[in-house]
C-alpha cells in the first residue's frame, strides 16, 4: 500500500490527551461514535477566562421541553478556569465521545448541511466557531500532501476533521476600553469511528434541496385578503412532492404551511412635465 509524504498546512496538532468521562455505552455491539476534541484557543486577550460549549441536534424539529436524549442532541462544554490563564492561548484538553443512533436519512442530511457550532463565553461580545461536518460523511480521498499515517489511507474505517477554526464575532457593541480578538482561533478535532455508510452507497448519495418561493393565480380563499395578517387565514396547508425512486416513488411532504399576502410594488407617479414613455 503506498504512503504519501508531506504535512498538513498549518495543522500543528496539540498533543493528545486522556478523554473525559464518556457517555454510557449501550448493551450489545459497540455503537458508532462521534469523538469531539476541543484542545485550545489562541489569539485571546490577556486576563480573560473562556469556556467553550456546543449542542448539536441530529434530528430536525423542536424537542419536547426538558428532553435530554443524548442520541438526539450531542452536548458538551469545557471546564471553567478558576483563574485567567497566562498568555493569549487557553488550553482546554476537552475530549468527549458521543454514541450515535442508527444512521437515518435525517442524520445524514443534518451532518452534511448543518455545521457544528461552538459557543465561546468569557469574551467582550458573544462569539462562535463554525465547523462543517460534511467530510465526516463524504470522506475526502487521500492526497500526496497528507501526513504519512494510516488514518489517511483508504482502508481506515472512520473519518475525521481537524484544524484551527476562526472565532466569529457576534452581535453587540463594544464598551469603551473593550476589545474583541478578531484573529482568535480554536483547535478542534472531530472523528466518527466508522463511516456512516458503505463506500459504495456513499458514491451514489446525493442531497437535493427544494424550496417554494411563491405561488400564483390562487383562489381568493386560499390566502388572506389584502390588508389581513397571515395569522387571520383559517386554513392549514401542506406541500408534497413525488420523485421517481428505486422501485417506488419518493414522497416529500411539509406541513403545516401558511400563506402570507402578496406584496404589491407601488410605482411612483411620474413627475409633471415628463413626456410619456420617458424613463
PDB file of C-alpha atoms in Angstrom:
ATOM      1  CA  UNK A   1       0.000   0.000   0.000  1.00  0.00           C
ATOM      2  CA  UNK A   2       1.577   3.347  -0.965  1.00  0.00           C
ATOM      3  CA  UNK A   3       2.278   6.026   1.592  1.00  0.00           C
ATOM      4  CA  UNK A   4       2.395   9.754   0.933  1.00  0.00           C
ATOM      5  CA  UNK A   5       4.925  12.147   2.398  1.00  0.00           C
ATOM      6  CA  UNK A   6       4.122  15.676   3.438  1.00  0.00           C
ATOM      7  CA  UNK A   7       2.421  17.669   6.151  1.00  0.00           C
ATOM      8  CA  UNK A   8      -0.957  19.319   6.501  1.00  0.00           C
ATOM      9  CA  UNK A   9      -0.677  23.108   6.093  1.00  0.00           C
ATOM     10  CA  UNK A  10      -0.951  24.930   9.405  1.00  0.00           C
ATOM     11  CA  UNK A  11      -2.031  21.757  11.172  1.00  0.00           C
ATOM     12  CA  UNK A  12       0.336  21.557  14.116  1.00  0.00           C
ATOM     13  CA  UNK A  13      -1.820  19.302  16.254  1.00  0.00           C
ATOM     14  CA  UNK A  14      -1.563  19.691  20.050  1.00  0.00           C
ATOM     15  CA  UNK A  15      -0.580  16.610  21.996  1.00  0.00           C
ATOM     16  CA  UNK A  16      -3.298  14.013  22.582  1.00  0.00           C
ATOM     17  CA  UNK A  17      -4.962  13.977  25.985  1.00  0.00           C
ATOM     18  CA  UNK A  18      -6.918  11.471  28.017  1.00  0.00           C
ATOM     19  CA  UNK A  19     -10.674  11.642  27.360  1.00  0.00           C
ATOM     20  CA  UNK A  20     -13.199  12.983  29.826  1.00  0.00           C
ATOM     21  CA  UNK A  21     -15.834  10.674  31.217  1.00  0.00           C
ATOM     22  CA  UNK A  22     -17.550   9.173  28.152  1.00  0.00           C
ATOM     23  CA  UNK A  23     -21.280   8.636  27.990  1.00  0.00           C
ATOM     24  CA  UNK A  24     -22.584   5.252  28.992  1.00  0.00           C
ATOM     25  CA  UNK A  25     -22.468   2.788  26.117  1.00  0.00           C
ATOM     26  CA  UNK A  26     -25.461   0.738  25.059  1.00  0.00           C
ATOM     27  CA  UNK A  27     -25.609  -3.015  25.588  1.00  0.00           C
ATOM     28  CA  UNK A  28     -24.720  -5.166  22.584  1.00  0.00           C
ATOM     29  CA  UNK A  29     -22.293  -4.349  19.765  1.00  0.00           C
ATOM     30  CA  UNK A  30     -20.266  -1.165  20.174  1.00  0.00           C
ATOM     31  CA  UNK A  31     -22.189   1.716  18.578  1.00  0.00           C
ATOM     32  CA  UNK A  32     -20.708   4.158  16.137  1.00  0.00           C
ATOM     33  CA  UNK A  33     -19.258   7.120  17.996  1.00  0.00           C
ATOM     34  CA  UNK A  34     -18.542  10.769  17.296  1.00  0.00           C
ATOM     35  CA  UNK A  35     -15.461  11.926  19.163  1.00  0.00           C
ATOM     36  CA  UNK A  36     -15.098  15.695  19.678  1.00  0.00           C
ATOM     37  CA  UNK A  37     -11.873  17.242  20.964  1.00  0.00           C
ATOM     38  CA  UNK A  38     -11.570  20.943  21.853  1.00  0.00           C
ATOM     39  CA  UNK A  39      -7.917  21.392  22.692  1.00  0.00           C
ATOM     40  CA  UNK A  40      -7.033  25.086  22.748  1.00  0.00           C
ATOM     41  CA  UNK A  41      -7.843  28.645  21.660  1.00  0.00           C
ATOM     42  CA  UNK A  42      -5.156  31.108  20.606  1.00  0.00           C
ATOM     43  CA  UNK A  43      -5.079  34.848  19.987  1.00  0.00           C
ATOM     44  CA  UNK A  44      -7.109  35.753  23.088  1.00  0.00           C
ATOM     45  CA  UNK A  45      -6.798  38.911  25.192  1.00  0.00           C
ATOM     46  CA  UNK A  46      -4.745  38.518  28.364  1.00  0.00           C
ATOM     47  CA  UNK A  47      -6.533  38.270  31.697  1.00  0.00           C
ATOM     48  CA  UNK A  48      -9.614  36.531  30.256  1.00  0.00           C
ATOM     49  CA  UNK A  49     -11.341  33.272  31.199  1.00  0.00           C
ATOM     50  CA  UNK A  50     -13.093  31.425  28.374  1.00  0.00           C
ATOM     51  CA  UNK A  51     -15.378  28.412  28.235  1.00  0.00           C
ATOM     52  CA  UNK A  52     -16.426  26.568  25.080  1.00  0.00           C
ATOM     53  CA  UNK A  53     -19.727  24.665  24.726  1.00  0.00           C
ATOM     54  CA  UNK A  54     -21.839  23.053  21.998  1.00  0.00           C
ATOM     55  CA  UNK A  55     -25.236  21.428  21.446  1.00  0.00           C
ATOM     56  CA  UNK A  56     -25.687  19.586  18.140  1.00  0.00           C
ATOM     57  CA  UNK A  57     -29.140  18.275  17.225  1.00  0.00           C
ATOM     58  CA  UNK A  58     -29.170  15.187  14.997  1.00  0.00           C
ATOM     59  CA  UNK A  59     -32.883  15.398  14.184  1.00  0.00           C
ATOM     60  CA  UNK A  60     -34.851  18.309  12.769  1.00  0.00           C
ATOM     61  CA  UNK A  61     -37.716  19.882  14.688  1.00  0.00           C
ATOM     62  CA  UNK A  62     -38.174  21.043  18.243  1.00  0.00           C
ATOM     63  CA  UNK A  63     -37.631  18.655  21.130  1.00  0.00           C
ATOM     64  CA  UNK A  64     -40.119  18.322  23.943  1.00  0.00           C
ATOM     65  CA  UNK A  65     -39.495  20.591  26.907  1.00  0.00           C
ATOM     66  CA  UNK A  66     -36.912  19.054  29.187  1.00  0.00           C
ATOM     67  CA  UNK A  67     -35.990  16.307  26.702  1.00  0.00           C
ATOM     68  CA  UNK A  68     -32.332  15.347  27.112  1.00  0.00           C
ATOM     69  CA  UNK A  69     -31.844  12.372  24.809  1.00  0.00           C
ATOM     70  CA  UNK A  70     -28.063  12.002  24.226  1.00  0.00           C
ATOM     71  CA  UNK A  71     -28.788  10.184  20.942  1.00  0.00           C
ATOM     72  CA  UNK A  72     -30.703  13.202  19.605  1.00  0.00           C
ATOM     73  CA  UNK A  73     -28.701  16.129  20.972  1.00  0.00           C
ATOM     74  CA  UNK A  74     -24.931  15.968  21.481  1.00  0.00           C
ATOM     75  CA  UNK A  75     -23.869  18.363  24.245  1.00  0.00           C
ATOM     76  CA  UNK A  76     -20.600  19.255  25.894  1.00  0.00           C
ATOM     77  CA  UNK A  77     -18.596  22.064  27.468  1.00  0.00           C
ATOM     78  CA  UNK A  78     -15.047  22.650  28.609  1.00  0.00           C
ATOM     79  CA  UNK A  79     -14.199  23.057  32.276  1.00  0.00           C
ATOM     80  CA  UNK A  80     -14.270  26.523  33.817  1.00  0.00           C
ATOM     81  CA  UNK A  81     -10.953  28.178  34.644  1.00  0.00           C
ATOM     82  CA  UNK A  82     -10.541  29.156  38.290  1.00  0.00           C
ATOM     83  CA  UNK A  83      -8.101  31.932  37.319  1.00  0.00           C
ATOM     84  CA  UNK A  84      -7.384  33.610  33.957  1.00  0.00           C
ATOM     85  CA  UNK A  85      -4.714  31.517  32.176  1.00  0.00           C
ATOM     86  CA  UNK A  86      -1.401  33.181  31.494  1.00  0.00           C
ATOM     87  CA  UNK A  87      -0.686  34.365  27.972  1.00  0.00           C
ATOM     88  CA  UNK A  88      -3.001  34.526  24.967  1.00  0.00           C
ATOM     89  CA  UNK A  89      -3.670  30.785  24.430  1.00  0.00           C
ATOM     90  CA  UNK A  90      -6.067  28.788  26.592  1.00  0.00           C
ATOM     91  CA  UNK A  91      -5.622  25.001  26.886  1.00  0.00           C
ATOM     92  CA  UNK A  92      -8.889  23.093  27.325  1.00  0.00           C
ATOM     93  CA  UNK A  93      -7.837  19.450  26.760  1.00  0.00           C
ATOM     94  CA  UNK A  94     -11.507  18.543  26.312  1.00  0.00           C
ATOM     95  CA  UNK A  95     -12.458  15.178  24.809  1.00  0.00           C
ATOM     96  CA  UNK A  96     -15.976  13.697  24.599  1.00  0.00           C
ATOM     97  CA  UNK A  97     -17.281  10.534  22.958  1.00  0.00           C
ATOM     98  CA  UNK A  98     -20.922  10.565  21.846  1.00  0.00           C
ATOM     99  CA  UNK A  99     -22.810   7.424  20.842  1.00  0.00           C
ATOM    100  CA  UNK A 100     -24.591   7.911  17.522  1.00  0.00           C
ATOM    101  CA  UNK A 101     -28.051   6.465  16.779  1.00  0.00           C
ATOM    102  CA  UNK A 102     -28.587   4.146  13.793  1.00  0.00           C
ATOM    103  CA  UNK A 103     -27.945   6.059  10.587  1.00  0.00           C
ATOM    104  CA  UNK A 104     -31.015   7.704   9.071  1.00  0.00           C
ATOM    105  CA  UNK A 105     -31.617   9.999   6.098  1.00  0.00           C
ATOM    106  CA  UNK A 106     -32.303  12.850   8.512  1.00  0.00           C
ATOM    107  CA  UNK A 107     -28.991  12.313  10.329  1.00  0.00           C
ATOM    108  CA  UNK A 108     -27.041  12.241   7.055  1.00  0.00           C
ATOM    109  CA  UNK A 109     -28.755  15.409   5.851  1.00  0.00           C
ATOM    110  CA  UNK A 110     -28.099  17.239   9.120  1.00  0.00           C
ATOM    111  CA  UNK A 111     -24.409  16.362   9.190  1.00  0.00           C
ATOM    112  CA  UNK A 112     -23.957  17.348   5.542  1.00  0.00           C
ATOM    113  CA  UNK A 113     -25.923  20.601   5.713  1.00  0.00           C
ATOM    114  CA  UNK A 114     -25.654  21.717   9.376  1.00  0.00           C
ATOM    115  CA  UNK A 115     -22.232  22.570  10.820  1.00  0.00           C
ATOM    116  CA  UNK A 116     -21.227  22.101  14.449  1.00  0.00           C
ATOM    117  CA  UNK A 117     -21.354  25.466  16.239  1.00  0.00           C
ATOM    118  CA  UNK A 118     -19.202  26.135  19.288  1.00  0.00           C
ATOM    119  CA  UNK A 119     -20.162  28.964  21.649  1.00  0.00           C
ATOM    120  CA  UNK A 120     -17.363  30.797  23.455  1.00  0.00           C
ATOM    121  CA  UNK A 121     -18.178  32.542  26.727  1.00  0.00           C
ATOM    122  CA  UNK A 122     -15.939  34.986  28.548  1.00  0.00           C
ATOM    123  CA  UNK A 123     -15.150  37.468  25.753  1.00  0.00           C
ATOM    124  CA  UNK A 124     -16.339  41.054  25.447  1.00  0.00           C
ATOM    125  CA  UNK A 125     -19.036  40.005  22.925  1.00  0.00           C
ATOM    126  CA  UNK A 126     -20.784  36.707  22.118  1.00  0.00           C
ATOM    127  CA  UNK A 127     -18.550  34.520  19.947  1.00  0.00           C
ATOM    128  CA  UNK A 128     -18.998  31.333  17.932  1.00  0.00           C
ATOM    129  CA  UNK A 129     -16.937  28.896  15.873  1.00  0.00           C
ATOM    130  CA  UNK A 130     -18.462  27.107  12.869  1.00  0.00           C
ATOM    131  CA  UNK A 131     -17.143  23.655  11.925  1.00  0.00           C
ATOM    132  CA  UNK A 132     -18.513  21.935   8.780  1.00  0.00           C
ATOM    133  CA  UNK A 133     -19.073  18.201   9.281  1.00  0.00           C
ATOM    134  CA  UNK A 134     -19.616  17.207   5.651  1.00  0.00           C
ATOM    135  CA  UNK A 135     -16.218  15.456   5.423  1.00  0.00           C
ATOM    136  CA  UNK A 136     -17.329  13.080   8.206  1.00  0.00           C
ATOM    137  CA  UNK A 137     -19.936  11.743   5.776  1.00  0.00           C
ATOM    138  CA  UNK A 138     -18.139  12.078   2.432  1.00  0.00           C
ATOM    139  CA  UNK A 139     -14.590  11.312   3.475  1.00  0.00           C
ATOM    140  CA  UNK A 140     -12.142  13.031   1.082  1.00  0.00           C
ATOM    141  CA  UNK A 141      -9.764  10.869  -0.942  1.00  0.00           C
ATOM    142  CA  UNK A 142      -6.092  10.841   0.156  1.00  0.00           C
ATOM    143  CA  UNK A 143      -3.778  13.427  -1.381  1.00  0.00           C
ATOM    144  CA  UNK A 144       0.041  13.480  -1.722  1.00  0.00           C
ATOM    145  CA  UNK A 145       0.150  16.314   0.847  1.00  0.00           C
ATOM    146  CA  UNK A 146      -1.382  14.154   3.610  1.00  0.00           C
ATOM    147  CA  UNK A 147       0.841  13.040   6.520  1.00  0.00           C
ATOM    148  CA  UNK A 148       2.472   9.610   6.464  1.00  0.00           C
ATOM    149  CA  UNK A 149      -0.224   7.977   8.625  1.00  0.00           C
ATOM    150  CA  UNK A 150      -2.606   5.021   8.370  1.00  0.00           C
ATOM    151  CA  UNK A 151      -5.511   7.351   9.184  1.00  0.00           C
ATOM    152  CA  UNK A 152      -5.196   8.931   5.729  1.00  0.00           C
ATOM    153  CA  UNK A 153      -5.232   5.684   3.754  1.00  0.00           C
ATOM    154  CA  UNK A 154      -8.430   4.392   2.064  1.00  0.00           C
ATOM    155  CA  UNK A 155      -8.713   1.392   4.411  1.00  0.00           C
ATOM    156  CA  UNK A 156      -9.179   3.497   7.560  1.00  0.00           C
ATOM    157  CA  UNK A 157     -12.656   2.614   8.931  1.00  0.00           C
ATOM    158  CA  UNK A 158     -13.737   6.088  10.059  1.00  0.00           C
ATOM    159  CA  UNK A 159     -13.408   9.725   9.049  1.00  0.00           C
ATOM    160  CA  UNK A 160     -12.066  12.806  10.793  1.00  0.00           C
ATOM    161  CA  UNK A 161     -11.571  16.546  10.504  1.00  0.00           C
ATOM    162  CA  UNK A 162      -9.235  18.813  12.462  1.00  0.00           C
ATOM    163  CA  UNK A 163      -7.562  22.195  12.434  1.00  0.00           C
ATOM    164  CA  UNK A 164      -7.708  25.781  13.671  1.00  0.00           C
ATOM    165  CA  UNK A 165     -11.147  27.360  13.176  1.00  0.00           C
ATOM    166  CA  UNK A 166     -11.744  31.115  13.284  1.00  0.00           C
ATOM    167  CA  UNK A 167     -13.700  32.704  16.135  1.00  0.00           C
ATOM    168  CA  UNK A 168     -16.568  34.806  14.752  1.00  0.00           C
ATOM    169  CA  UNK A 169     -17.823  37.937  16.475  1.00  0.00           C
ATOM    170  CA  UNK A 170     -21.489  38.016  17.490  1.00  0.00           C
ATOM    171  CA  UNK A 171     -23.902  40.911  17.736  1.00  0.00           C
ATOM    172  CA  UNK A 172     -23.424  43.774  20.145  1.00  0.00           C
ATOM    173  CA  UNK A 173     -21.340  46.879  20.682  1.00  0.00           C
ATOM    174  CA  UNK A 174     -18.036  47.042  22.495  1.00  0.00           C
ATOM    175  CA  UNK A 175     -17.878  49.301  25.519  1.00  0.00           C
ATOM    176  CA  UNK A 176     -15.081  51.790  25.991  1.00  0.00           C
ATOM    177  CA  UNK A 177     -11.812  50.003  26.653  1.00  0.00           C
ATOM    178  CA  UNK A 178     -13.078  46.586  25.480  1.00  0.00           C
ATOM    179  CA  UNK A 179     -11.525  44.661  22.587  1.00  0.00           C
ATOM    180  CA  UNK A 180     -12.617  41.603  20.620  1.00  0.00           C
ATOM    181  CA  UNK A 181      -9.929  39.139  19.446  1.00  0.00           C
ATOM    182  CA  UNK A 182     -10.615  39.276  15.697  1.00  0.00           C
ATOM    183  CA  UNK A 183      -7.806  36.810  14.943  1.00  0.00           C
ATOM    184  CA  UNK A 184      -8.648  34.213  17.605  1.00  0.00           C
ATOM    185  CA  UNK A 185      -8.864  30.540  16.568  1.00  0.00           C
ATOM    186  CA  UNK A 186      -9.927  27.306  18.267  1.00  0.00           C
ATOM    187  CA  UNK A 187      -8.277  23.951  17.594  1.00  0.00           C
ATOM    188  CA  UNK A 188     -10.910  21.235  17.169  1.00  0.00           C
ATOM    189  CA  UNK A 189     -10.787  17.622  16.078  1.00  0.00           C
ATOM    190  CA  UNK A 190     -13.881  15.519  15.292  1.00  0.00           C
ATOM    191  CA  UNK A 191     -13.953  11.864  14.272  1.00  0.00           C
ATOM    192  CA  UNK A 192     -16.520   9.153  13.569  1.00  0.00           C
ATOM    193  CA  UNK A 193     -15.219   5.703  14.443  1.00  0.00           C
ATOM    194  CA  UNK A 194     -16.877   4.152  11.374  1.00  0.00           C
ATOM    195  CA  UNK A 195     -18.137   5.652   8.135  1.00  0.00           C
ATOM    196  CA  UNK A 196     -21.872   6.327   8.313  1.00  0.00           C
ATOM    197  CA  UNK A 197     -22.476   4.486   5.025  1.00  0.00           C
ATOM    198  CA  UNK A 198     -20.692   1.870   2.956  1.00  0.00           C
ATOM    199  CA  UNK A 199     -18.329   3.400   0.406  1.00  0.00           C
ATOM    200  CA  UNK A 200     -20.379   2.004  -2.473  1.00  0.00           C
ATOM    201  CA  UNK A 201     -23.521   3.687  -1.112  1.00  0.00           C
ATOM    202  CA  UNK A 202     -21.684   6.953  -0.432  1.00  0.00           C
ATOM    203  CA  UNK A 203     -20.682   7.121  -4.092  1.00  0.00           C
ATOM    204  CA  UNK A 204     -24.389   7.200  -5.023  1.00  0.00           C
ATOM    205  CA  UNK A 205     -25.503   9.580  -2.253  1.00  0.00           C
ATOM    206  CA  UNK A 206     -26.897  12.936  -3.372  1.00  0.00           C
ATOM    207  CA  UNK A 207     -28.547  15.778  -1.492  1.00  0.00           C
ATOM    208  CA  UNK A 208     -31.259  17.791  -3.264  1.00  0.00           C
ATOM    209  CA  UNK A 209     -32.802  20.907  -1.725  1.00  0.00           C
ATOM    210  CA  UNK A 210     -36.279  22.068  -2.809  1.00  0.00           C
ATOM    211  CA  UNK A 211     -37.868  25.378  -1.933  1.00  0.00           C
ATOM    212  CA  UNK A 212     -41.160  27.008  -2.928  1.00  0.00           C
ATOM    213  CA  UNK A 213     -40.779  30.777  -3.012  1.00  0.00           C
ATOM    214  CA  UNK A 214     -44.211  31.768  -4.327  1.00  0.00           C
ATOM    215  CA  UNK A 215     -47.460  30.540  -5.889  1.00  0.00           C
ATOM    216  CA  UNK A 216     -49.523  32.456  -8.425  1.00  0.00           C
ATOM    217  CA  UNK A 217     -53.156  32.726  -9.580  1.00  0.00           C
ATOM    218  CA  UNK A 218     -54.539  31.090  -6.453  1.00  0.00           C
ATOM    219  CA  UNK A 219     -58.233  31.149  -5.484  1.00  0.00           C
ATOM    220  CA  UNK A 220     -59.099  34.020  -3.175  1.00  0.00           C
ATOM    221  CA  UNK A 221     -59.977  31.666  -0.291  1.00  0.00           C
ATOM    222  CA  UNK A 222     -56.502  30.121  -0.332  1.00  0.00           C
ATOM    223  CA  UNK A 223     -54.910  33.066   1.364  1.00  0.00           C
ATOM    224  CA  UNK A 224     -55.659  36.140   3.475  1.00  0.00           C
ATOM    225  CA  UNK A 225     -57.258  39.071   1.748  1.00  0.00           C
ATOM    226  CA  UNK A 226     -55.255  42.170   1.037  1.00  0.00           C
ATOM    227  CA  UNK A 227     -54.679  44.043   4.282  1.00  0.00           C
ATOM    228  CA  UNK A 228     -55.144  40.964   6.502  1.00  0.00           C
ATOM    229  CA  UNK A 229     -52.422  39.360   8.541  1.00  0.00           C
ATOM    230  CA  UNK A 230     -51.284  35.826   7.676  1.00  0.00           C
ATOM    231  CA  UNK A 231     -52.473  34.517  11.062  1.00  0.00           C
ATOM    232  CA  UNK A 232     -56.056  35.533  10.200  1.00  0.00           C
ATOM    233  CA  UNK A 233     -56.279  32.876   7.495  1.00  0.00           C
ATOM    234  CA  UNK A 234     -58.257  29.908   8.968  1.00  0.00           C
ATOM    235  CA  UNK A 235     -56.818  27.281   6.592  1.00  0.00           C
ATOM    236  CA  UNK A 236     -53.812  24.985   7.121  1.00  0.00           C
ATOM    237  CA  UNK A 237     -51.874  23.759   4.103  1.00  0.00           C
ATOM    238  CA  UNK A 238     -49.356  21.066   3.283  1.00  0.00           C
ATOM    239  CA  UNK A 239     -46.956  20.744   0.364  1.00  0.00           C
ATOM    240  CA  UNK A 240     -45.987  17.402  -1.140  1.00  0.00           C
ATOM    241  CA  UNK A 241     -43.724  16.382  -3.995  1.00  0.00           C
ATOM    242  CA  UNK A 242     -43.207  12.944  -5.529  1.00  0.00           C
ATOM    243  CA  UNK A 243     -39.951  11.930  -7.163  1.00  0.00           C
ATOM    244  CA  UNK A 244     -39.158   8.734  -9.061  1.00  0.00           C
ATOM    245  CA  UNK A 245     -37.214   6.348  -6.851  1.00  0.00           C
ATOM    246  CA  UNK A 246     -35.614   2.932  -6.934  1.00  0.00           C
ATOM    247  CA  UNK A 247     -38.681   0.715  -7.257  1.00  0.00           C
ATOM    248  CA  UNK A 248     -41.115   3.218  -5.729  1.00  0.00           C
ATOM    249  CA  UNK A 249     -41.810   6.926  -5.736  1.00  0.00           C
ATOM    250  CA  UNK A 250     -40.212   9.042  -3.024  1.00  0.00           C
ATOM    251  CA  UNK A 251     -42.725  11.427  -1.458  1.00  0.00           C
ATOM    252  CA  UNK A 252     -41.606  14.580   0.309  1.00  0.00           C
ATOM    253  CA  UNK A 253     -44.107  16.450   2.453  1.00  0.00           C
ATOM    254  CA  UNK A 254     -44.049  19.542   4.625  1.00  0.00           C
ATOM    255  CA  UNK A 255     -46.899  20.524   6.952  1.00  0.00           C
ATOM    256  CA  UNK A 256     -48.257  22.735   8.285  1.00  0.00           C
ATOM    257  CA  UNK A 257     -47.625  25.605   5.882  1.00  0.00           C
ATOM    258  CA  UNK A 258     -49.045  29.094   5.998  1.00  0.00           C
ATOM    259  CA  UNK A 259     -49.975  31.724   3.448  1.00  0.00           C
ATOM    260  CA  UNK A 260     -48.949  35.362   3.515  1.00  0.00           C
ATOM    261  CA  UNK A 261     -50.464  38.118   1.397  1.00  0.00           C
ATOM    262  CA  UNK A 262     -48.587  39.140  -1.704  1.00  0.00           C
ATOM    263  CA  UNK A 263     -46.691  42.402  -1.541  1.00  0.00           C
ATOM    264  CA  UNK A 264     -47.563  44.767  -4.361  1.00  0.00           C
ATOM    265  CA  UNK A 265     -44.860  47.105  -5.541  1.00  0.00           C
ATOM    266  CA  UNK A 266     -46.071  50.666  -5.780  1.00  0.00           C
ATOM    267  CA  UNK A 267     -44.948  52.522  -8.883  1.00  0.00           C
ATOM    268  CA  UNK A 268     -44.081  56.139  -8.063  1.00  0.00           C
ATOM    269  CA  UNK A 269     -46.127  58.667 -10.048  1.00  0.00           C
ATOM    270  CA  UNK A 270     -44.365  60.407 -12.867  1.00  0.00           C
ATOM    271  CA  UNK A 271     -43.382  63.998 -12.372  1.00  0.00           C
ATOM    272  CA  UNK A 272     -45.341  66.672 -14.129  1.00  0.00           C
ATOM    273  CA  UNK A 273     -43.846  67.764 -17.378  1.00  0.00           C
ATOM    274  CA  UNK A 274     -42.263  64.397 -18.234  1.00  0.00           C
ATOM    275  CA  UNK A 275     -43.036  63.131 -21.696  1.00  0.00           C
ATOM    276  CA  UNK A 276     -44.971  59.891 -21.980  1.00  0.00           C
ATOM    277  CA  UNK A 277     -42.677  56.897 -22.161  1.00  0.00           C
ATOM    278  CA  UNK A 278     -39.657  58.808 -20.829  1.00  0.00           C
ATOM    279  CA  UNK A 279     -37.690  56.904 -18.133  1.00  0.00           C
TER     280      UNK A 279
END
